Coordinates of N, CA and C in Angstrom, one line a residue:
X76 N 0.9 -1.2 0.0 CA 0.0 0.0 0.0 C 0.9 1.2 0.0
X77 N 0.8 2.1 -0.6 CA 1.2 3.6 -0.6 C 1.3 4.3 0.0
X78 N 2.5 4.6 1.2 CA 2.2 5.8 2.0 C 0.8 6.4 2.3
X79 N 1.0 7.4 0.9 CA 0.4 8.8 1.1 C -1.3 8.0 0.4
X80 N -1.6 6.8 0.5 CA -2.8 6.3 0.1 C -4.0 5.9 1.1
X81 N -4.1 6.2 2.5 CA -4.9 5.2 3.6 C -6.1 5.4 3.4
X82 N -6.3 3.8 3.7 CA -7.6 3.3 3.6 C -8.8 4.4 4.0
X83 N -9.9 4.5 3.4 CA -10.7 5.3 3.9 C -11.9 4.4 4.4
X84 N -11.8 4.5 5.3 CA -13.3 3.5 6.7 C -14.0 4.3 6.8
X85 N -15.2 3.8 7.2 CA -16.3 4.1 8.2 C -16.6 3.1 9.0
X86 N -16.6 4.1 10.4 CA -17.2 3.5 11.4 C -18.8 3.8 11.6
X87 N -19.4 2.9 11.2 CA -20.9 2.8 12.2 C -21.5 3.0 13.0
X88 N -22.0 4.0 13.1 CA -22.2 5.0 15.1 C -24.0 5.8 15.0
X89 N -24.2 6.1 15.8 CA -25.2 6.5 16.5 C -25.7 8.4 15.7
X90 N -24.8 8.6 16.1 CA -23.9 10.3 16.5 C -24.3 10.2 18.2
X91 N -23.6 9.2 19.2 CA -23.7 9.4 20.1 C -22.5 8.2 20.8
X92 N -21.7 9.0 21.4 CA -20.5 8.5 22.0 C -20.5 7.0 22.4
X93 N -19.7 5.2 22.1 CA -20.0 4.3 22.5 C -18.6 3.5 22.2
X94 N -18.7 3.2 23.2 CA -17.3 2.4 23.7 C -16.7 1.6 22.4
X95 N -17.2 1.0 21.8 CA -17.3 -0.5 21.0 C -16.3 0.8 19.7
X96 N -17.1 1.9 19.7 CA -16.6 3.0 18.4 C -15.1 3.3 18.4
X97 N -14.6 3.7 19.6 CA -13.3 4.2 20.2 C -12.4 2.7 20.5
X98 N -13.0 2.0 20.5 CA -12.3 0.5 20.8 C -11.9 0.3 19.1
X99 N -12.6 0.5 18.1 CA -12.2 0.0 16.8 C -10.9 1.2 16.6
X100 N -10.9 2.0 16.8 CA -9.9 3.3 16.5 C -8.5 2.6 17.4
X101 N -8.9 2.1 18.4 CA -7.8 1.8 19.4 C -7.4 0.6 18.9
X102 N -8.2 -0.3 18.4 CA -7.5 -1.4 18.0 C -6.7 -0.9 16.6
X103 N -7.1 -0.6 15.8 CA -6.7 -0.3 14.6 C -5.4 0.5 14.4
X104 N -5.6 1.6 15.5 CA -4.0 2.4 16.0 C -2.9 1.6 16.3
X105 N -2.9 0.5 16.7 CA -2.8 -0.4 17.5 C -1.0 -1.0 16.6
X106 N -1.7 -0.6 15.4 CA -0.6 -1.4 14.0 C -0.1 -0.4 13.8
X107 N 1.3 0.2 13.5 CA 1.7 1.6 13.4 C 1.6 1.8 12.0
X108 N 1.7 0.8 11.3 CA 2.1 0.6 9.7 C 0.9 0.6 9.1
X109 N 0.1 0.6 9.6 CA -1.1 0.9 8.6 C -2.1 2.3 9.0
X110 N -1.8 2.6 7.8 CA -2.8 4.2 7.4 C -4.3 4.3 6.7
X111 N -5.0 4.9 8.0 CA -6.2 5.0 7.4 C -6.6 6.2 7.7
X112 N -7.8 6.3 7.0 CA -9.0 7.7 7.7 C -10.3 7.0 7.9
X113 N -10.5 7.9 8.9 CA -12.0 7.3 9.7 C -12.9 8.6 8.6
X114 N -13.8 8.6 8.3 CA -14.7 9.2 7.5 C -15.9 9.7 8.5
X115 N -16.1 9.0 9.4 CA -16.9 8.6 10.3 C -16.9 10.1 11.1
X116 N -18.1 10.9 11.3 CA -18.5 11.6 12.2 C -19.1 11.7 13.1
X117 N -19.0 11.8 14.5 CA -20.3 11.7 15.9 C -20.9 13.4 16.2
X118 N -20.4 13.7 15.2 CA -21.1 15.3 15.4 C -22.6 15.6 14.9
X119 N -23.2 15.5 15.4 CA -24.8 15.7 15.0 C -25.2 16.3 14.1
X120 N -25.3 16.5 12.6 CA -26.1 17.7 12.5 C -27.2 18.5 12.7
X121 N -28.0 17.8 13.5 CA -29.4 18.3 14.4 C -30.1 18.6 13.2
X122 N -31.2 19.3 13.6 CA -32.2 19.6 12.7 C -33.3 18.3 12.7
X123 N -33.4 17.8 11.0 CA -34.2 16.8 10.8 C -33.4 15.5 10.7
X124 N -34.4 14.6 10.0 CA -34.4 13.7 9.8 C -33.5 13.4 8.7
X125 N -33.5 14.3 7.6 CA -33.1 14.4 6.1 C -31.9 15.1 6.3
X126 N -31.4 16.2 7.3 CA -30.7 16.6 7.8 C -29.6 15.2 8.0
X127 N -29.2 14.6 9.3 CA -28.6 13.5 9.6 C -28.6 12.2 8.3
X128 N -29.7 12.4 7.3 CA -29.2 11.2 6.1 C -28.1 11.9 5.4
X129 N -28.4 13.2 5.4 CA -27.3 13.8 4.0 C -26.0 13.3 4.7
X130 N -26.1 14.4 6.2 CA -24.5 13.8 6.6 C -24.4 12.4 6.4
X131 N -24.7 11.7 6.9 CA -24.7 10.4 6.9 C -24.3 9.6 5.3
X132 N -24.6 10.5 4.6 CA -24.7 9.7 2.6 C -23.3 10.3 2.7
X133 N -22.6 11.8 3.0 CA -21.5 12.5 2.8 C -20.3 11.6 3.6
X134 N -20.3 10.9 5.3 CA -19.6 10.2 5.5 C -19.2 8.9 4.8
X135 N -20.2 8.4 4.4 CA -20.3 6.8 3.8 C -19.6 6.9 2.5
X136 N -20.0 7.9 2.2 CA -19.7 8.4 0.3 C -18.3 8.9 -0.2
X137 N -17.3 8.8 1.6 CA -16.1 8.7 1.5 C -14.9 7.7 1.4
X138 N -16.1 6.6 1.8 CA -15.5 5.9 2.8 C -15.2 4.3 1.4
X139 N -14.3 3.6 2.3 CA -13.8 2.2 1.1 C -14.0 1.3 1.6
X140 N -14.9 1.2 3.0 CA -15.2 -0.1 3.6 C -16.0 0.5 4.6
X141 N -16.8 -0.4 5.4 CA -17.8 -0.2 6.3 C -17.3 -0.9 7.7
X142 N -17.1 -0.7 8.6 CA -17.0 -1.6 9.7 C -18.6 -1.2 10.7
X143 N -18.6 -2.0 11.2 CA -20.0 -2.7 11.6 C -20.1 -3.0 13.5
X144 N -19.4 -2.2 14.6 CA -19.9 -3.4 15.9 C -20.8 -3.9 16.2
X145 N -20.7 -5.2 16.5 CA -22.4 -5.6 16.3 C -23.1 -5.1 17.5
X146 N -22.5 -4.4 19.1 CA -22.9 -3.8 19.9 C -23.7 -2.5 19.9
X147 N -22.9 -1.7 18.5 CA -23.6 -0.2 18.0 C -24.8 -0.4 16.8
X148 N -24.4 -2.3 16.3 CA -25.9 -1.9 15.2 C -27.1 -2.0 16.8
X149 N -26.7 -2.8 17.6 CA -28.1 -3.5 18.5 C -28.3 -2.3 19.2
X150 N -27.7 -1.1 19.6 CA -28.0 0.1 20.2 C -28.8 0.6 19.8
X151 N -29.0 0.5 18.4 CA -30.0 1.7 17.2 C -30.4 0.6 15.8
X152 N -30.4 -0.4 16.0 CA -30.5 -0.8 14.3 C -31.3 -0.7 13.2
X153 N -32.1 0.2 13.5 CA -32.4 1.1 12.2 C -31.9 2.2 11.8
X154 N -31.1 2.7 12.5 CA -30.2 3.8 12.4 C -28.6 3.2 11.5
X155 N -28.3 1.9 12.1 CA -27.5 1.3 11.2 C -27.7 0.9 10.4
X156 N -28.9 0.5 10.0 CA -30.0 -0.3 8.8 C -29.8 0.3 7.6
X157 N -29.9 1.5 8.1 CA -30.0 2.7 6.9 C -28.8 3.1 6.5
X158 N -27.5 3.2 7.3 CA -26.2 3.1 6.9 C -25.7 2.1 5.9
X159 N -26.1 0.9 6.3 CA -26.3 -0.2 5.6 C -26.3 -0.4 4.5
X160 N -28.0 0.0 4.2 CA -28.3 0.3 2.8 C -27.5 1.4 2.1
X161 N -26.7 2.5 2.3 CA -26.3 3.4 1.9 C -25.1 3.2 1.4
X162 N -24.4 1.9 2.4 CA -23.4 1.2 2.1 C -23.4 0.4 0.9
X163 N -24.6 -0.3 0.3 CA -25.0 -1.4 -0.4 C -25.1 -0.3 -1.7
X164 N -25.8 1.0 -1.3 CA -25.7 1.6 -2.9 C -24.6 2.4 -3.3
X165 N -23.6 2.4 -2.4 CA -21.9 3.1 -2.6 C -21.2 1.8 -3.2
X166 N -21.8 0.9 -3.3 CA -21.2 -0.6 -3.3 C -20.0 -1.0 -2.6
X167 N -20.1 -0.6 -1.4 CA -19.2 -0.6 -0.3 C -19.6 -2.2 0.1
X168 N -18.4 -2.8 0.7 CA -18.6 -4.1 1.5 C -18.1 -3.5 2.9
X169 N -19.1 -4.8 4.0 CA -19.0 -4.0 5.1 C -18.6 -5.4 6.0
X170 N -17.9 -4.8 6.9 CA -16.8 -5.9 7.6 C -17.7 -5.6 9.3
X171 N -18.4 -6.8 10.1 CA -18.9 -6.8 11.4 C -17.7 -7.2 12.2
X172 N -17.9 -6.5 13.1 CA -16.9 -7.1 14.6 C -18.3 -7.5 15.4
X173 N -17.8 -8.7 15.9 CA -18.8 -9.9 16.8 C -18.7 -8.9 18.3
X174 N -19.5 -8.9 19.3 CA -19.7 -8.3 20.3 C -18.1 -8.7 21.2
X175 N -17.5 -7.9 21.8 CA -16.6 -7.9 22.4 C -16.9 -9.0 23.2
X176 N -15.6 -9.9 23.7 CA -15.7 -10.3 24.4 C -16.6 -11.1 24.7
X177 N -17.8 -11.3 23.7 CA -18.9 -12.3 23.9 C -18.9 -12.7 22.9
X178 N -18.8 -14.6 22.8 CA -19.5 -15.2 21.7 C -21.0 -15.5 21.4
X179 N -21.3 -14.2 21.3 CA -22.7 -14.2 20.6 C -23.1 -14.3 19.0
X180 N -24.6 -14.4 18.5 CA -24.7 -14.8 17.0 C -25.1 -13.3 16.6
X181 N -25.1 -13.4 16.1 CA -25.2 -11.8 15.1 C -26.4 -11.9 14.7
X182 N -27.5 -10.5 15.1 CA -28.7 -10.0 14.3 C -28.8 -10.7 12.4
X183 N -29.9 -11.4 12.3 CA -29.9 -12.0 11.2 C -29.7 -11.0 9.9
X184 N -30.6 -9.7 9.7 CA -30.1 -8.7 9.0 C -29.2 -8.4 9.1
X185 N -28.3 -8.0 10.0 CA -27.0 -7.3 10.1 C -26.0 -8.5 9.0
X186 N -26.2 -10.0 9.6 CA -25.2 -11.1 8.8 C -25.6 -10.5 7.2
X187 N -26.6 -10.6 6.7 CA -26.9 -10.9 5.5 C -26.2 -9.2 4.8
X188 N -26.2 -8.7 5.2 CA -25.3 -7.5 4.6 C -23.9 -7.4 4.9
X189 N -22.9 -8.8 5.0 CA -21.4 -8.3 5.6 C -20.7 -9.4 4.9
X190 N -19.7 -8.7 4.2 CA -18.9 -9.3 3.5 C -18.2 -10.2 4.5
X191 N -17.5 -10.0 5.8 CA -16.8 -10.5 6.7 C -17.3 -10.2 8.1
X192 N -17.0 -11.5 9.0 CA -17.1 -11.2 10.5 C -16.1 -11.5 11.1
X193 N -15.4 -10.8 11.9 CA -14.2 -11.0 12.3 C -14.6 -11.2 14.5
X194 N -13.4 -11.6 14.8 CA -13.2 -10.9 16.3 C -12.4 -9.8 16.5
X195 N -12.4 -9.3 17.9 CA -11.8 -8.5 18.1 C -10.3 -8.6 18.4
X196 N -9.6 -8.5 17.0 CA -8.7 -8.9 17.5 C -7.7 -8.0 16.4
X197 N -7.1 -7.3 16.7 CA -6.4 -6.1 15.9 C -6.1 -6.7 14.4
X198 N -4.9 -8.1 14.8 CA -4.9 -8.3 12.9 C -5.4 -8.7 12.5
X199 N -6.5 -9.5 13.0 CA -7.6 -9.9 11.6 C -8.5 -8.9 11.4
X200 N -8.7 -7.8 12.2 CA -9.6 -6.7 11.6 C -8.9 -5.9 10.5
X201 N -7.4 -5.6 10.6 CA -7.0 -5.1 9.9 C -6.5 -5.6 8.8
X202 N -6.1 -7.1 8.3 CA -6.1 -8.0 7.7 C -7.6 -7.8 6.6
X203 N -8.8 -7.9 7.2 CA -10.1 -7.9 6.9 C -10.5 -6.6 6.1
X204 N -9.9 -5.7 6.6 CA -9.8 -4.6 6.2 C -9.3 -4.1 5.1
X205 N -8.3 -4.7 5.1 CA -7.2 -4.7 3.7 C -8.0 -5.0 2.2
X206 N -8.4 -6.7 2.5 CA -9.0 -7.1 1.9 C -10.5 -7.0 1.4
X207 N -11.2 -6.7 2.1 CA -12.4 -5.8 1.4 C -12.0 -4.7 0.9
X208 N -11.2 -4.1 1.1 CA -11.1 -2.6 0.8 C -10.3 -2.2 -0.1
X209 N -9.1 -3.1 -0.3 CA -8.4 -3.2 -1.8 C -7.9 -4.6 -2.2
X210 N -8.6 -5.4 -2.0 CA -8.3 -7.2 -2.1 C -6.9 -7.2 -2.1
X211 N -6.2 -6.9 -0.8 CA -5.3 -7.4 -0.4 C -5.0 -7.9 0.4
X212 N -4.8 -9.2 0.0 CA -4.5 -10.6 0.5 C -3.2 -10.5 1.8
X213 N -3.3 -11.0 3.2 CA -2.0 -10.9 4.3 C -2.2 -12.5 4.9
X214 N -0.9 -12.9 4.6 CA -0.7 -14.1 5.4 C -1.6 -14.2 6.6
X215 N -2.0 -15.0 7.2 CA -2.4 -15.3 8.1 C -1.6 -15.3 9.8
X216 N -0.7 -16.0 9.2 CA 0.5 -15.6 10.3 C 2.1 -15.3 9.6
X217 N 2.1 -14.3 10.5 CA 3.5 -14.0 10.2 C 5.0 -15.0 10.3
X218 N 5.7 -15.2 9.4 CA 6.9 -15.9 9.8 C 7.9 -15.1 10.1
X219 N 8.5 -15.1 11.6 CA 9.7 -14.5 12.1 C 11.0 -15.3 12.0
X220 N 11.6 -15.1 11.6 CA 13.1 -15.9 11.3 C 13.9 -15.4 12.2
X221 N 15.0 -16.3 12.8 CA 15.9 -16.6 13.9 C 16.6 -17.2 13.7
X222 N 17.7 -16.9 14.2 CA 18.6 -18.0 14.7 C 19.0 -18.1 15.9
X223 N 19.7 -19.4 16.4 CA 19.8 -20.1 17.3 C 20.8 -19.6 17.5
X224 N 21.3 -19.4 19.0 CA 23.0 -18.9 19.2 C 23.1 -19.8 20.5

């Protein structure tokens, strides 16, 4: 990947502050070598209803991949629903993180719209990431070479 090229994401949110949101940014920081932009805004536009879709079409409409918590779709998921679909007409693929820390099953709409489900687990999200977002392919595990003294 290109320096001066980082991935452009969105994160999935409310417009209202949630742990699961700031955990994806923190995991993701997490790799120093990989450069992204979050597209993703928690700043309200208030007003209406039509108000919050435009922003919402202007974040998405930047973005090269969707990331999904499945804790922030079940907070609001029609609020994600509609991200969703916004995602499907950007022809964006959208990558779920399974509820932290809990093996639970995923909202049956939420699965049927996700290219990938990962855990929480920094390189396979960012791994997952790669590859939805410019089909590139990362070993699964890294080989570290040594020798023996």
């Amino acid at each position: 990947m290109v320096s001066n090229d980082p991935i452009r994401l969105f994160i999935a949110h409310t417009f209202v502050e949630h742990d699961d949101f700031y955990k994806v940014v923190e995991y993701i920081q997490s790799k120093e070598s990989f450069l992204y932009v979050n597209t993703a805004s928690l700043i309200n536009p208030g007003g209406t209803d039509k108000a919050t879709q435009e922003e919402l079409r202007k974040q998405i409409g930047l973005a090269e991949i969707v990331i999904v918590p499945v804790n922030i779709y079940k907070s609001n998921p029609e609020l994600v629903d509609h991200q969703l679909r916004m995602a499907e007409n950007f022809g964006l693929k959208v990558l779920a993180l399974r509820p932290f820390g809990v093996d639970a099953t995923l909202p049956q709409e939420l699965r049927n719209c996700c290219a990938e489900v990962v855990e929480w687990e920094p390189r396979r999200i960012i791994n997952s990431i790669k590859k939805l977002a410019r089909n590139v392919r990362i070993p699964e595990y890294e080989v570290v070479e040594f020798t023996l003294e």
